[in-house]
């Protein structure tokens, strides 16, 4: 079945450092890909998405590019802030079915 | 996006009791889902809430334990029945707004602790 694999956390960075969180997927067909973020004590917020190969999703300085050839959707940000500290989930869906999530990566940014 | 609210936001319950969680959306949506997030874990789909018919449950989840209702296109409930400490989790509803759409928006979650 379809699956999502994220890099293990936690990821600990200093403010203004460059962030990469790796995400790869296994899927039949052509899934849509998402990054969600969960701040402490809150629900999930959609961060960005991409629906087809080579699409780049972006929001709040975060970016991810849908790479079909490497089945990847890595999340990047050029300069992280303390307020970016959260748990990040990579996920996929096919044809409006339920989301399949990765295990989540905890990001901790210190000043 | 959609404005999604859940009630209650958190609760502490005794084992053997049941809790009903409500999910309300500010506009009609095509699909509604219920997920569980156990402590420190990722999200697992419990079921798809179908409007006017029985929910579709994922493997490992049954209607007797997690009865779901969806009487209209803006509202759904999830009941956690005969609770045990293992049911302590965050329960989240999500919605897809448009037919053919694939983006899911999540409610704020209900944090449940069973003693």
XYZ file of C-alpha atoms in Angstrom, chain A residues 74-110:
37
model
C 11.478 17.547 0.958
C 10.579 20.578 3.069
C 13.025 23.499 3.121
C 13.292 26.927 4.675
C 16.198 29.267 4.254
C 16.159 30.875 7.689
C 14.193 29.349 10.548
C 12.744 31.267 13.460
C 11.991 30.235 17.024
C 8.299 30.427 16.111
C 8.812 27.609 13.576
C 9.299 25.131 16.415
C 6.616 22.496 15.844
C 5.996 18.996 14.546
C 5.941 18.700 10.745
C 4.011 15.942 8.964
C 4.406 14.887 5.348
C 1.304 13.269 3.860
C -0.207 12.027 0.633
C -3.654 11.333 -0.714
C -5.011 9.829 -3.878
C -8.281 10.847 -5.471
C -9.683 12.457 -2.349
C -9.225 9.459 -0.116
C -7.920 9.713 3.405
C -4.494 11.134 4.072
C -1.556 8.839 4.737
C 0.886 10.510 7.116
C 4.523 10.139 7.883
C 5.517 9.761 11.521
C 6.241 13.454 11.958
C 9.455 15.366 12.573
C 9.893 17.573 15.608
C 11.728 20.825 14.937
C 13.198 22.823 17.797
C 14.704 26.243 17.046
C 16.699 28.114 19.663
